[in-house]
PDB file of N, CA, C and O and ligand atoms in Angstrom:
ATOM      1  N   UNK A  10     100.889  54.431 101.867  1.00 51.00           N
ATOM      2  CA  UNK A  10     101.113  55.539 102.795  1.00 51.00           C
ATOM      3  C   UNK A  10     100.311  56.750 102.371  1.00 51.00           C
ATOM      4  O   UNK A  10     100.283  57.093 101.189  1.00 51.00           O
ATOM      5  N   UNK A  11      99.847  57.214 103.047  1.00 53.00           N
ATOM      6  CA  UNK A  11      99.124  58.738 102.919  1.00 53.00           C
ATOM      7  C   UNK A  11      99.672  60.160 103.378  1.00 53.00           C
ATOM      8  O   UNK A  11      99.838  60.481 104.555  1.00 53.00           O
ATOM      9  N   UNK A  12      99.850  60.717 102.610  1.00 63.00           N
ATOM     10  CA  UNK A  12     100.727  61.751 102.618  1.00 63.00           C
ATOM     11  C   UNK A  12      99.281  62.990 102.675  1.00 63.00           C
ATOM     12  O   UNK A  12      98.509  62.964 101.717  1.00 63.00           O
ATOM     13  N   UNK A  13      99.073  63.792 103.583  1.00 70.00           N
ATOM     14  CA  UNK A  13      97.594  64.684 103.468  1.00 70.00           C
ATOM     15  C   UNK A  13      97.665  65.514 102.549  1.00 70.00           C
ATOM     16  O   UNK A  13      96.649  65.829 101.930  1.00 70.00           O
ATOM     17  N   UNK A  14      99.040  66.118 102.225  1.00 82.00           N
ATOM     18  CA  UNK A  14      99.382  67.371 100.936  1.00 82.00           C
ATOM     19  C   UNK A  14      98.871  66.645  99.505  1.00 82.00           C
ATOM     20  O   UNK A  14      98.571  67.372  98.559  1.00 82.00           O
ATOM     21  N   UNK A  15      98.808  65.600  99.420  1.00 91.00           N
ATOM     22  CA  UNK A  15      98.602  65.123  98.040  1.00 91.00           C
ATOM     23  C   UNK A  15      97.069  65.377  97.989  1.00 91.00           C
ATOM     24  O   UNK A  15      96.253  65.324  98.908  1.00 91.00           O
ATOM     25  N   UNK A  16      96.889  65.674  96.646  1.00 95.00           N
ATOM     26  CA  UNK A  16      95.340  66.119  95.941  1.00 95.00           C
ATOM     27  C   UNK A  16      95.270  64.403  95.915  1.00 95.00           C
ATOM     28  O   UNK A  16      95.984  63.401  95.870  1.00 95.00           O
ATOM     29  N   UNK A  17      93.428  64.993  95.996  1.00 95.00           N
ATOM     30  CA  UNK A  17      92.667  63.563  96.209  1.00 95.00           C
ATOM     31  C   UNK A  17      92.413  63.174  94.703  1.00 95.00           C
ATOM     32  O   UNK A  17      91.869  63.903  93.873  1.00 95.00           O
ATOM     33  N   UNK A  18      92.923  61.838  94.480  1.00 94.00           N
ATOM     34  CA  UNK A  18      92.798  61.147  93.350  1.00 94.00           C
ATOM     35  C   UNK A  18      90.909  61.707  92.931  1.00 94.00           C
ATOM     36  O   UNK A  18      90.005  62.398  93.400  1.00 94.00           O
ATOM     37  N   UNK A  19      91.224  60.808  91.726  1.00 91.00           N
ATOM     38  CA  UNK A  19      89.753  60.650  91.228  1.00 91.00           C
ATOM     39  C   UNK A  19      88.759  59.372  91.735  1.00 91.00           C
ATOM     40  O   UNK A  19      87.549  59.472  91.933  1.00 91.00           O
ATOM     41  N   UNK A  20      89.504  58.257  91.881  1.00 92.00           N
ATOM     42  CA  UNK A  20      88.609  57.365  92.819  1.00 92.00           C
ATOM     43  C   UNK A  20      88.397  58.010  94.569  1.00 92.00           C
ATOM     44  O   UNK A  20      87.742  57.343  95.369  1.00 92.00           O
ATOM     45  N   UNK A  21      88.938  59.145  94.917  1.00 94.00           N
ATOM     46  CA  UNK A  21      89.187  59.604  96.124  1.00 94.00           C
ATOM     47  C   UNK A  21      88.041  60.607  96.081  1.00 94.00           C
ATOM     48  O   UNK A  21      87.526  60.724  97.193  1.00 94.00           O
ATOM     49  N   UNK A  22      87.695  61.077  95.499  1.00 93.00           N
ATOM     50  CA  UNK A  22      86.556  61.944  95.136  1.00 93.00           C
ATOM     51  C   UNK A  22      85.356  61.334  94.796  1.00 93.00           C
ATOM     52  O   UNK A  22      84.247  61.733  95.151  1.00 93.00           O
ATOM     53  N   UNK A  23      85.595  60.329  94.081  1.00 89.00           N
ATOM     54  CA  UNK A  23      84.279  59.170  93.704  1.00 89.00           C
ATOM     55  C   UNK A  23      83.219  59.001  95.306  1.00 89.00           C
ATOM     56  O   UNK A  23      82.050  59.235  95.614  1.00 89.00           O
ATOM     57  N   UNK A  24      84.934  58.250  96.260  1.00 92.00           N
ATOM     58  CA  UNK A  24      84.701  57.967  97.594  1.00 92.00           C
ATOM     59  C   UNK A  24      83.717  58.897  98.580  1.00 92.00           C
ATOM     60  O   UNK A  24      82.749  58.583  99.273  1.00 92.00           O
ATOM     61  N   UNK A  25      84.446  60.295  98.318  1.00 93.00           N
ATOM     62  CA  UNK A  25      84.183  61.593  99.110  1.00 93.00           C
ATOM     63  C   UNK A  25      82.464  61.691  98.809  1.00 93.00           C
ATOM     64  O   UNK A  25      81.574  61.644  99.658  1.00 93.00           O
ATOM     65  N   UNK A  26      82.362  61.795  97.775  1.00 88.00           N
ATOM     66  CA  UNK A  26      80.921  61.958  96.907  1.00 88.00           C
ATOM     67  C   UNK A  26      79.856  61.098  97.505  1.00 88.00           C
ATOM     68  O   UNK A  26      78.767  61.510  97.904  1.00 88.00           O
ATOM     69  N   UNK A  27      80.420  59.441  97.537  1.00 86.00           N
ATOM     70  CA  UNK A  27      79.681  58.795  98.549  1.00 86.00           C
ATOM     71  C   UNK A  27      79.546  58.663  99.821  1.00 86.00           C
ATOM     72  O   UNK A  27      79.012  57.720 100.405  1.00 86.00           O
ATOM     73  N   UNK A  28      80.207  59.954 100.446  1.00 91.00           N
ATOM     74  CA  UNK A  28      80.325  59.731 101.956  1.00 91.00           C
ATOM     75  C   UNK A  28      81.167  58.436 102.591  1.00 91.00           C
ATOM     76  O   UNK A  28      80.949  57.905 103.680  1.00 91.00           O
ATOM     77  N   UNK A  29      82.115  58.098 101.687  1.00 95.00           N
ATOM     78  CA  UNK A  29      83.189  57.012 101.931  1.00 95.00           C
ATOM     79  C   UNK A  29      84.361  57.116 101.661  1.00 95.00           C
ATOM     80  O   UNK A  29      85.020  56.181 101.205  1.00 95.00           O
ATOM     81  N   UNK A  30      84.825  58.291 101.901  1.00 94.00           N
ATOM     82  CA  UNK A  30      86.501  58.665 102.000  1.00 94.00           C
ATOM     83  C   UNK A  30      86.618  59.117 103.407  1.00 94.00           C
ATOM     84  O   UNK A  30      85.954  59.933 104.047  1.00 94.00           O
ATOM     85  N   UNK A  31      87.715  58.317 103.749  1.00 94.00           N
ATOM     86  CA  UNK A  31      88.555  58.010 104.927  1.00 94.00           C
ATOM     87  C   UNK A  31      88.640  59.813 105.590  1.00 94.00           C
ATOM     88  O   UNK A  31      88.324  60.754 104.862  1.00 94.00           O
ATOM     89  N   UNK A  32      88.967  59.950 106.596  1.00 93.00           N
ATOM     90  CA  UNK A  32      89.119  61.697 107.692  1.00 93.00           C
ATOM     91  C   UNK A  32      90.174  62.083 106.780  1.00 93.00           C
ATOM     92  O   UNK A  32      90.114  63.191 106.247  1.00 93.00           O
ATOM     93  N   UNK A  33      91.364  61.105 106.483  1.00 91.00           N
ATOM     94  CA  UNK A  33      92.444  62.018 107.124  1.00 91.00           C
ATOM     95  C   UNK A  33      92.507  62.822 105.735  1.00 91.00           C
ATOM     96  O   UNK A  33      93.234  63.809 105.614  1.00 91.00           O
ATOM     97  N   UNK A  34      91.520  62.229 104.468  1.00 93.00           N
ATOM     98  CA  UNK A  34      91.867  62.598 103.373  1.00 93.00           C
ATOM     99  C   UNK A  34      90.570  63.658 103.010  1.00 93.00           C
ATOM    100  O   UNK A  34      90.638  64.306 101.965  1.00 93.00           O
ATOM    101  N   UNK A  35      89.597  63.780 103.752  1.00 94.00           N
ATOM    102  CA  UNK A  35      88.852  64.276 104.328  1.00 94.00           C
ATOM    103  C   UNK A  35      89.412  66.177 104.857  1.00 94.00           C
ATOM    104  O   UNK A  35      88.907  67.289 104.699  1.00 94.00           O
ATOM    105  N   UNK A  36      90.592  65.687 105.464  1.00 93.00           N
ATOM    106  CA  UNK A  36      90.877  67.021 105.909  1.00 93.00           C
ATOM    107  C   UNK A  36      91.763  67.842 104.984  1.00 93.00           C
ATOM    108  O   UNK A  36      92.063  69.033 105.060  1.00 93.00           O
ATOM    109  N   UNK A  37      92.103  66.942 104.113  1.00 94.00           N
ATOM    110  CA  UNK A  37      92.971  67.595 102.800  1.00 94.00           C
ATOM    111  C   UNK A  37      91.969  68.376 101.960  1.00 94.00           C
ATOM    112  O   UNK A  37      92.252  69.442 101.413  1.00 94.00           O
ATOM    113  N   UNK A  38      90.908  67.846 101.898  1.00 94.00           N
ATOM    114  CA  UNK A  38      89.790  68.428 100.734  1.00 94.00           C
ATOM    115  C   UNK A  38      89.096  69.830 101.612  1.00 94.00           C
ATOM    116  O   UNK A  38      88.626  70.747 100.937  1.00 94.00           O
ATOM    117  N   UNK A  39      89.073  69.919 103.259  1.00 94.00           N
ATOM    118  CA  UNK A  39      88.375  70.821 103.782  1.00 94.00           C
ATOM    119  C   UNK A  39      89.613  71.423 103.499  1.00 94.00           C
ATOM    120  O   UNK A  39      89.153  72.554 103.341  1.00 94.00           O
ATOM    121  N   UNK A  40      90.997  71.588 103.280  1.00 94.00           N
ATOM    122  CA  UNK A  40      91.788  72.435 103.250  1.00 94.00           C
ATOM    123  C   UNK A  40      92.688  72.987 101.738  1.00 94.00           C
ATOM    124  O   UNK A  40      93.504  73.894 101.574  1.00 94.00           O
ATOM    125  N   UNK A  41      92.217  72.183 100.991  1.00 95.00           N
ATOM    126  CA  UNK A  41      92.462  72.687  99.723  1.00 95.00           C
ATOM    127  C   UNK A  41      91.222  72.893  98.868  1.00 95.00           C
ATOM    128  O   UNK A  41      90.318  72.066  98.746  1.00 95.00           O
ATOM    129  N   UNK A  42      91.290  74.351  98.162  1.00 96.00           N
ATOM    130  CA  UNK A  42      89.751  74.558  97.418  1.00 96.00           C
ATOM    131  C   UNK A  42      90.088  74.108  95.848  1.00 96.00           C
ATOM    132  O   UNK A  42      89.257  74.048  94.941  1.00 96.00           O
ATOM    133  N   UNK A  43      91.433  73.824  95.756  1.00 96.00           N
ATOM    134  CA  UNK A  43      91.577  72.914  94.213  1.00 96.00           C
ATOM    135  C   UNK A  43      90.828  71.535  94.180  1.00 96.00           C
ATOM    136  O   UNK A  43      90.061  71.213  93.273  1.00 96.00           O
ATOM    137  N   UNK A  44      91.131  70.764  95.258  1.00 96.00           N
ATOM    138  CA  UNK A  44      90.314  69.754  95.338  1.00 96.00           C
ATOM    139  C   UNK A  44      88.815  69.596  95.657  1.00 96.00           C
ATOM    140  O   UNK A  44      88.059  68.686  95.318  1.00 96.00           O
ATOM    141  N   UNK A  45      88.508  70.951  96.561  1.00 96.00           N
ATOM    142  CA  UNK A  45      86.900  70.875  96.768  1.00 96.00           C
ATOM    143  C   UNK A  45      86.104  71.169  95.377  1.00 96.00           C
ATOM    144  O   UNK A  45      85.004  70.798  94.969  1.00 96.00           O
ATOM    145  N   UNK A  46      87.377  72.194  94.688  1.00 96.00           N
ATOM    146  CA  UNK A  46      86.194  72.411  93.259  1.00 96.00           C
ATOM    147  C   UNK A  46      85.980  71.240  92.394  1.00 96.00           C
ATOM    148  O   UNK A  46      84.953  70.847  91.842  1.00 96.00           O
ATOM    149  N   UNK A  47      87.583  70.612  92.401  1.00 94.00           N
ATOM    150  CA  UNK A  47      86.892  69.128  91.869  1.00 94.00           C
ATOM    151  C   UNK A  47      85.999  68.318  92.570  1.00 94.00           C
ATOM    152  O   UNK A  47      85.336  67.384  92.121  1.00 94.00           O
ATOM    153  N   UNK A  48      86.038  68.749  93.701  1.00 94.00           N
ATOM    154  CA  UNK A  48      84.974  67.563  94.367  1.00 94.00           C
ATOM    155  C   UNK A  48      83.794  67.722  93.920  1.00 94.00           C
ATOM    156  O   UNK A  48      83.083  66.781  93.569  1.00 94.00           O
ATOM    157  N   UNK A  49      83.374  69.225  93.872  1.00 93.00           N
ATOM    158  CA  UNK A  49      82.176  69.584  93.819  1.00 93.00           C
ATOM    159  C   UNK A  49      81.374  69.514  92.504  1.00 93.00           C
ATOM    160  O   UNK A  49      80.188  69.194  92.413  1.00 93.00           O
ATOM    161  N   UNK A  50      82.436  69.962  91.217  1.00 93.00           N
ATOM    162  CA  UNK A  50      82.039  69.052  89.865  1.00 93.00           C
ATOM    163  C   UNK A  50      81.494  67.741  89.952  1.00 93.00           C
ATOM    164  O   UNK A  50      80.380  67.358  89.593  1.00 93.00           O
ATOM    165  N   UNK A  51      82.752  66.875  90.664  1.00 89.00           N
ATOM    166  CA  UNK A  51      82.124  65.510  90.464  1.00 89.00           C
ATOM    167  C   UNK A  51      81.065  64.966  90.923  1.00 89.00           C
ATOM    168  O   UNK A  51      80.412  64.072  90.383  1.00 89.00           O
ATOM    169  N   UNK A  52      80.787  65.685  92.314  1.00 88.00           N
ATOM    170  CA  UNK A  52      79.431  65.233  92.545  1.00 88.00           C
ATOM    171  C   UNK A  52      78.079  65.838  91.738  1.00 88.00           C
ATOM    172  O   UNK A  52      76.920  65.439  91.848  1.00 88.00           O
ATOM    173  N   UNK A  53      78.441  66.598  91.149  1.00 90.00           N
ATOM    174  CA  UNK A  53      77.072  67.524  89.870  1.00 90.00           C
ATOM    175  C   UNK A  53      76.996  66.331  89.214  1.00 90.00           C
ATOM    176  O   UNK A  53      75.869  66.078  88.790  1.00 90.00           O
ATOM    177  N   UNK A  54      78.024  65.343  88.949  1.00 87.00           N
ATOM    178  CA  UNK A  54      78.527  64.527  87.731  1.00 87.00           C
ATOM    179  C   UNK A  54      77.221  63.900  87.992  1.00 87.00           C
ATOM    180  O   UNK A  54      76.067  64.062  87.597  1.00 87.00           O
ATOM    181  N   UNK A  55      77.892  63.059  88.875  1.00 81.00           N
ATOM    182  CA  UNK A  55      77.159  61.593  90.250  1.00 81.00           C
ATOM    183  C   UNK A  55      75.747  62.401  90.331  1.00 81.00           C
ATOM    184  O   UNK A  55      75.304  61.873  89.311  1.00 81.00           O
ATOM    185  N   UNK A  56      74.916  63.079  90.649  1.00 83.00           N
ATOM    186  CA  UNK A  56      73.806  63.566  90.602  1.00 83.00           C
ATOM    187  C   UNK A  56      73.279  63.718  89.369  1.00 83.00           C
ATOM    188  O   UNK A  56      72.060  63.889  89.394  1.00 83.00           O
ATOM    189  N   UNK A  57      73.787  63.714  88.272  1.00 86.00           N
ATOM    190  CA  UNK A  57      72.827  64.025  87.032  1.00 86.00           C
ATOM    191  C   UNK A  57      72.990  62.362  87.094  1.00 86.00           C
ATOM    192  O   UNK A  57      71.968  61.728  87.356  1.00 86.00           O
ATOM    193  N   UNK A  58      74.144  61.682  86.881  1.00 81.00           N
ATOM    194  CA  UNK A  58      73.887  59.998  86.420  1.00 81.00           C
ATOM    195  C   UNK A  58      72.685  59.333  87.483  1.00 81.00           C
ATOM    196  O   UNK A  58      71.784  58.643  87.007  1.00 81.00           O
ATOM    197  N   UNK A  59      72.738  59.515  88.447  1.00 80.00           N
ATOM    198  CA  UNK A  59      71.633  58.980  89.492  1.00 80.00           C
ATOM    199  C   UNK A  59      70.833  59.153  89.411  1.00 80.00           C
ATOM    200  O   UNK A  59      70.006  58.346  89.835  1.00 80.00           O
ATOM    201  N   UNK A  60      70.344  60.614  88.662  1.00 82.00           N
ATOM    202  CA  UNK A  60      69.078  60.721  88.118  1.00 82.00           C
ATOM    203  C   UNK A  60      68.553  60.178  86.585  1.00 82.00           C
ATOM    204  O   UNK A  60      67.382  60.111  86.212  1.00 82.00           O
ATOM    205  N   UNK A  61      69.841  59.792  85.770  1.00 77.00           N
ATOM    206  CA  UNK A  61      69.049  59.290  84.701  1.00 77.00           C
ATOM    207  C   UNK A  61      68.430  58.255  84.987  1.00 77.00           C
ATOM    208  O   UNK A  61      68.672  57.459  85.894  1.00 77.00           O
ATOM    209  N   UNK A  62      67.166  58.229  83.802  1.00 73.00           N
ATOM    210  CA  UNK A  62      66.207  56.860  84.017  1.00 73.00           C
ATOM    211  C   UNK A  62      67.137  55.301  83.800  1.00 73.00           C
ATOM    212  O   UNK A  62      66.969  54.172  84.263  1.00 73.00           O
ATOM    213  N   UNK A  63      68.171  55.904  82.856  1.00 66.00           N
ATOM    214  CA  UNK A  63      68.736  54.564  82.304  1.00 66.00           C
ATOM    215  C   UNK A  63      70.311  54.512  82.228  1.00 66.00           C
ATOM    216  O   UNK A  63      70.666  55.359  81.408  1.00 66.00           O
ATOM    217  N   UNK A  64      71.169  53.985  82.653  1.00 56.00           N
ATOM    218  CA  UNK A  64      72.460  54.378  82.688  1.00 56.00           C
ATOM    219  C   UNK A  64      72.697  53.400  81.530  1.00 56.00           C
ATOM    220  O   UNK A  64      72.250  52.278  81.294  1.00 56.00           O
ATOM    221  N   UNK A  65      73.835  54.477  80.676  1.00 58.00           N
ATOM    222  CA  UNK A  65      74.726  54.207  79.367  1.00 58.00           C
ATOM    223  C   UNK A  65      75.714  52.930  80.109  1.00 58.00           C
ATOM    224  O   UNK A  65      76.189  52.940  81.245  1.00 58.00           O
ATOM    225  N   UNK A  66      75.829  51.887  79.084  1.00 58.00           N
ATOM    226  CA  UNK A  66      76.834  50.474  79.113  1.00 58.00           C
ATOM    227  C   UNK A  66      78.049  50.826  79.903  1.00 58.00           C
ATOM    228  O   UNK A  66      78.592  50.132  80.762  1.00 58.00           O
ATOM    229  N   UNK A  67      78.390  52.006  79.481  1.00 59.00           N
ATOM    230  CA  UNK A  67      79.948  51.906  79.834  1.00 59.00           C
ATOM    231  C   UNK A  67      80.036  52.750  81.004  1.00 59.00           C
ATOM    232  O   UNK A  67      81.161  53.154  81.298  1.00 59.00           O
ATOM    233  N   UNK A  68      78.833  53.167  81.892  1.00 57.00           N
ATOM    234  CA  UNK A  68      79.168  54.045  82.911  1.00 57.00           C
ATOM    235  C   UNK A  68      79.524  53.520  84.029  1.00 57.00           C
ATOM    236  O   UNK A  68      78.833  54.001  84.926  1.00 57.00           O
ATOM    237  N   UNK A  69      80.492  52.539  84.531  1.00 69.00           N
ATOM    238  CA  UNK A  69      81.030  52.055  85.151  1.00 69.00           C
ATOM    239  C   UNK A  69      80.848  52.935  86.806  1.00 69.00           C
ATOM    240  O   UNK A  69      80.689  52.572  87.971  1.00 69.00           O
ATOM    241  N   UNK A  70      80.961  54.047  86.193  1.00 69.00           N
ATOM    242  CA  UNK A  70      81.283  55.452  87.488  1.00 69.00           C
ATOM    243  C   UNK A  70      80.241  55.137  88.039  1.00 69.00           C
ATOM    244  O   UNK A  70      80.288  54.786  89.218  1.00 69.00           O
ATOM    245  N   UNK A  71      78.375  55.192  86.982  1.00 70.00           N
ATOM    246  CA  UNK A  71      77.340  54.679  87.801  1.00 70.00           C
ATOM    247  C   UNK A  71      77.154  53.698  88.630  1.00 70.00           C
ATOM    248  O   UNK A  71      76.813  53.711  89.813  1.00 70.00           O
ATOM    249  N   UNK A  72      77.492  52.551  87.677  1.00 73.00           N
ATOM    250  CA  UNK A  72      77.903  51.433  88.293  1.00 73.00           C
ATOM    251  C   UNK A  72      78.169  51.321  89.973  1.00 73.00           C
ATOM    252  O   UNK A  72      77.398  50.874  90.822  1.00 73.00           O
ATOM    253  N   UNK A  73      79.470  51.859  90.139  1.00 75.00           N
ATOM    254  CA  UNK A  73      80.034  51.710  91.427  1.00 75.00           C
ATOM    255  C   UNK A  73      79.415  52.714  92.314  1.00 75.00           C
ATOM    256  O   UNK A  73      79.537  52.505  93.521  1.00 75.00           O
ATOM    257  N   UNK A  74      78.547  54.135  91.803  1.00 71.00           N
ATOM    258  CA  UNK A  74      77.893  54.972  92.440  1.00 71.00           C
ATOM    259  C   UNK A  74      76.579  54.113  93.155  1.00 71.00           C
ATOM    260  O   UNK A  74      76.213  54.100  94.330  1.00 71.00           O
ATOM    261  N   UNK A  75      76.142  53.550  92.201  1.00 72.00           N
ATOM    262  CA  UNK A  75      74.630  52.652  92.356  1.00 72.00           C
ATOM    263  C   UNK A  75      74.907  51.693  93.386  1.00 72.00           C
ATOM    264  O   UNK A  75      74.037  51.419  94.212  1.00 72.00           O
ATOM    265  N   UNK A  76      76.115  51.123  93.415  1.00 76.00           N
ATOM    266  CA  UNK A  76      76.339  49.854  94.079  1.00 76.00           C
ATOM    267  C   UNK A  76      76.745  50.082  95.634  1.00 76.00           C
ATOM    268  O   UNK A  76      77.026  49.243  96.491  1.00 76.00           O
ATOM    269  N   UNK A  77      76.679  51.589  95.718  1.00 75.00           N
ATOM    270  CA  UNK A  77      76.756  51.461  97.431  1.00 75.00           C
ATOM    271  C   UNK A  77      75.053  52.073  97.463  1.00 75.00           C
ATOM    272  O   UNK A  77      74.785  52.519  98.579  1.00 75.00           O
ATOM    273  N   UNK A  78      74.314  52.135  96.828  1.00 71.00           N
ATOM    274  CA  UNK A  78      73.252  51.981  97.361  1.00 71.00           C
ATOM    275  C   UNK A  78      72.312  51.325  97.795  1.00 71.00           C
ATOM    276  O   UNK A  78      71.487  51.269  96.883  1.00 71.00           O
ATOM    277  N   UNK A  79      71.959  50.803  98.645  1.00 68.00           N
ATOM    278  CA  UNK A  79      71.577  49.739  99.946  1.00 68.00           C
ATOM    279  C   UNK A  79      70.029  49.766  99.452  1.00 68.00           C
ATOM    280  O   UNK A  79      69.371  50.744  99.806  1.00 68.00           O
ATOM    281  N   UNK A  80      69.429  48.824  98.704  1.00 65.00           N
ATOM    282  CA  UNK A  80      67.690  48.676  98.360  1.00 65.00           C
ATOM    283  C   UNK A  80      67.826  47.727  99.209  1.00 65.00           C
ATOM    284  O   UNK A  80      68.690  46.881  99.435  1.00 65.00           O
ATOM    285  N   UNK A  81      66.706  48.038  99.697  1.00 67.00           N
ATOM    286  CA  UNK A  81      66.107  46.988 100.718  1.00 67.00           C
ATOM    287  C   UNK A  81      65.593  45.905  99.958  1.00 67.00           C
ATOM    288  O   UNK A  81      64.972  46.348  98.992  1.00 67.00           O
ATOM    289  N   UNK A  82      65.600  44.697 100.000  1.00 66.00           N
ATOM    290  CA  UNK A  82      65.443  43.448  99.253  1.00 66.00           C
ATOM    291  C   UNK A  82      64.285  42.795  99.859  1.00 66.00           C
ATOM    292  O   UNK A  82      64.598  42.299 100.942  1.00 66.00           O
ATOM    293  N   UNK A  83      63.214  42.639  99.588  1.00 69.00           N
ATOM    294  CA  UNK A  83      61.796  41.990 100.146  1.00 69.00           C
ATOM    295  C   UNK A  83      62.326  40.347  99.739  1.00 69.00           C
ATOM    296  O   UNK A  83      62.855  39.981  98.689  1.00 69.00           O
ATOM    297  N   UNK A  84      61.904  39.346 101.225  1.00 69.00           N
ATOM    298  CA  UNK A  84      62.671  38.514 101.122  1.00 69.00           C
ATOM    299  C   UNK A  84      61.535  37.287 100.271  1.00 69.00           C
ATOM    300  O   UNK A  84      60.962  36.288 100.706  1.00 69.00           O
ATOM    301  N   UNK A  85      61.569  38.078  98.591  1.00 66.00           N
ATOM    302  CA  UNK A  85      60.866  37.236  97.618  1.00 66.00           C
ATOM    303  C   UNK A  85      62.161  36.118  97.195  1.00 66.00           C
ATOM    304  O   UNK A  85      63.316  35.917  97.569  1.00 66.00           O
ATOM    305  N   UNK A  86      61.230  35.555  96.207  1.00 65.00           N
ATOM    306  CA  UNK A  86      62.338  34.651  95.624  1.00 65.00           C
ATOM    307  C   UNK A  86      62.791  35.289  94.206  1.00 65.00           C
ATOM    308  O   UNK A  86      62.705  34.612  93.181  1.00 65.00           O
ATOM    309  N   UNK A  87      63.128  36.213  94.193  1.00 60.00           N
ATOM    310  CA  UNK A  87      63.787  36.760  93.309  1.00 60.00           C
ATOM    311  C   UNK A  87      64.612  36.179  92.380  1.00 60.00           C
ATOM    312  O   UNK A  87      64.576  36.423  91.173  1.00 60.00           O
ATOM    313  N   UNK A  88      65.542  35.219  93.066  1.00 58.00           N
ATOM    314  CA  UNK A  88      66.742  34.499  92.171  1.00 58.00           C
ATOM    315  C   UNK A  88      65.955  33.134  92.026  1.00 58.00           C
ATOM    316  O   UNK A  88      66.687  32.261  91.559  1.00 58.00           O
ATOM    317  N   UNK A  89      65.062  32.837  92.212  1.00 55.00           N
ATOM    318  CA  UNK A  89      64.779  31.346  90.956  1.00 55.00           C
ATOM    319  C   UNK A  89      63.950  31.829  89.764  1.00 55.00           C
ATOM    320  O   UNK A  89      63.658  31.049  88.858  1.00 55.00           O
TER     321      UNK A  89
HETATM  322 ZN1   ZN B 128      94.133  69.047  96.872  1.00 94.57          ZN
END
């Protein structure tokens, strides 16, 4: 259940950052500036990791940041 008064988690902000958090939670963050300031940290976060050349083992955060990004795949044979 979604309750709009509740502050947006940290995977909820992850979401927001990628342009993949849901309206309704969406309208909680245009209406609370506790949560926009966290929002807005986290995406400084997500922007410096996207720019490193090399992401650290355990950055999982990259990880799932990287993984909604859509590379176009040239249809080589890559996997043999
Ligand atoms: Zn909030």
């Amino acid at each position: 259940m979604t309750d709009i008064s509740m502050h947006l988690t940290t995977d909820e902000i992850e979401l927001w950052a990628q342009g993949l958090l849901p309206a309704a939670r969406a309208m909680h963050l245009a209406d609370c500036s506790l949560c926009r300031t966290e929002a807005e940290r986290e995406r400084k976060v997500i922007l410096e990791l996207v720019q490193l050349p090399k992401f650290a083992p355990s950055a999982g955060f990259a990880d799932r940041v990287m993984a909604q990004v859509k590379v176009p795949t040239p249809s080589g044979d890559w996997q043999a």
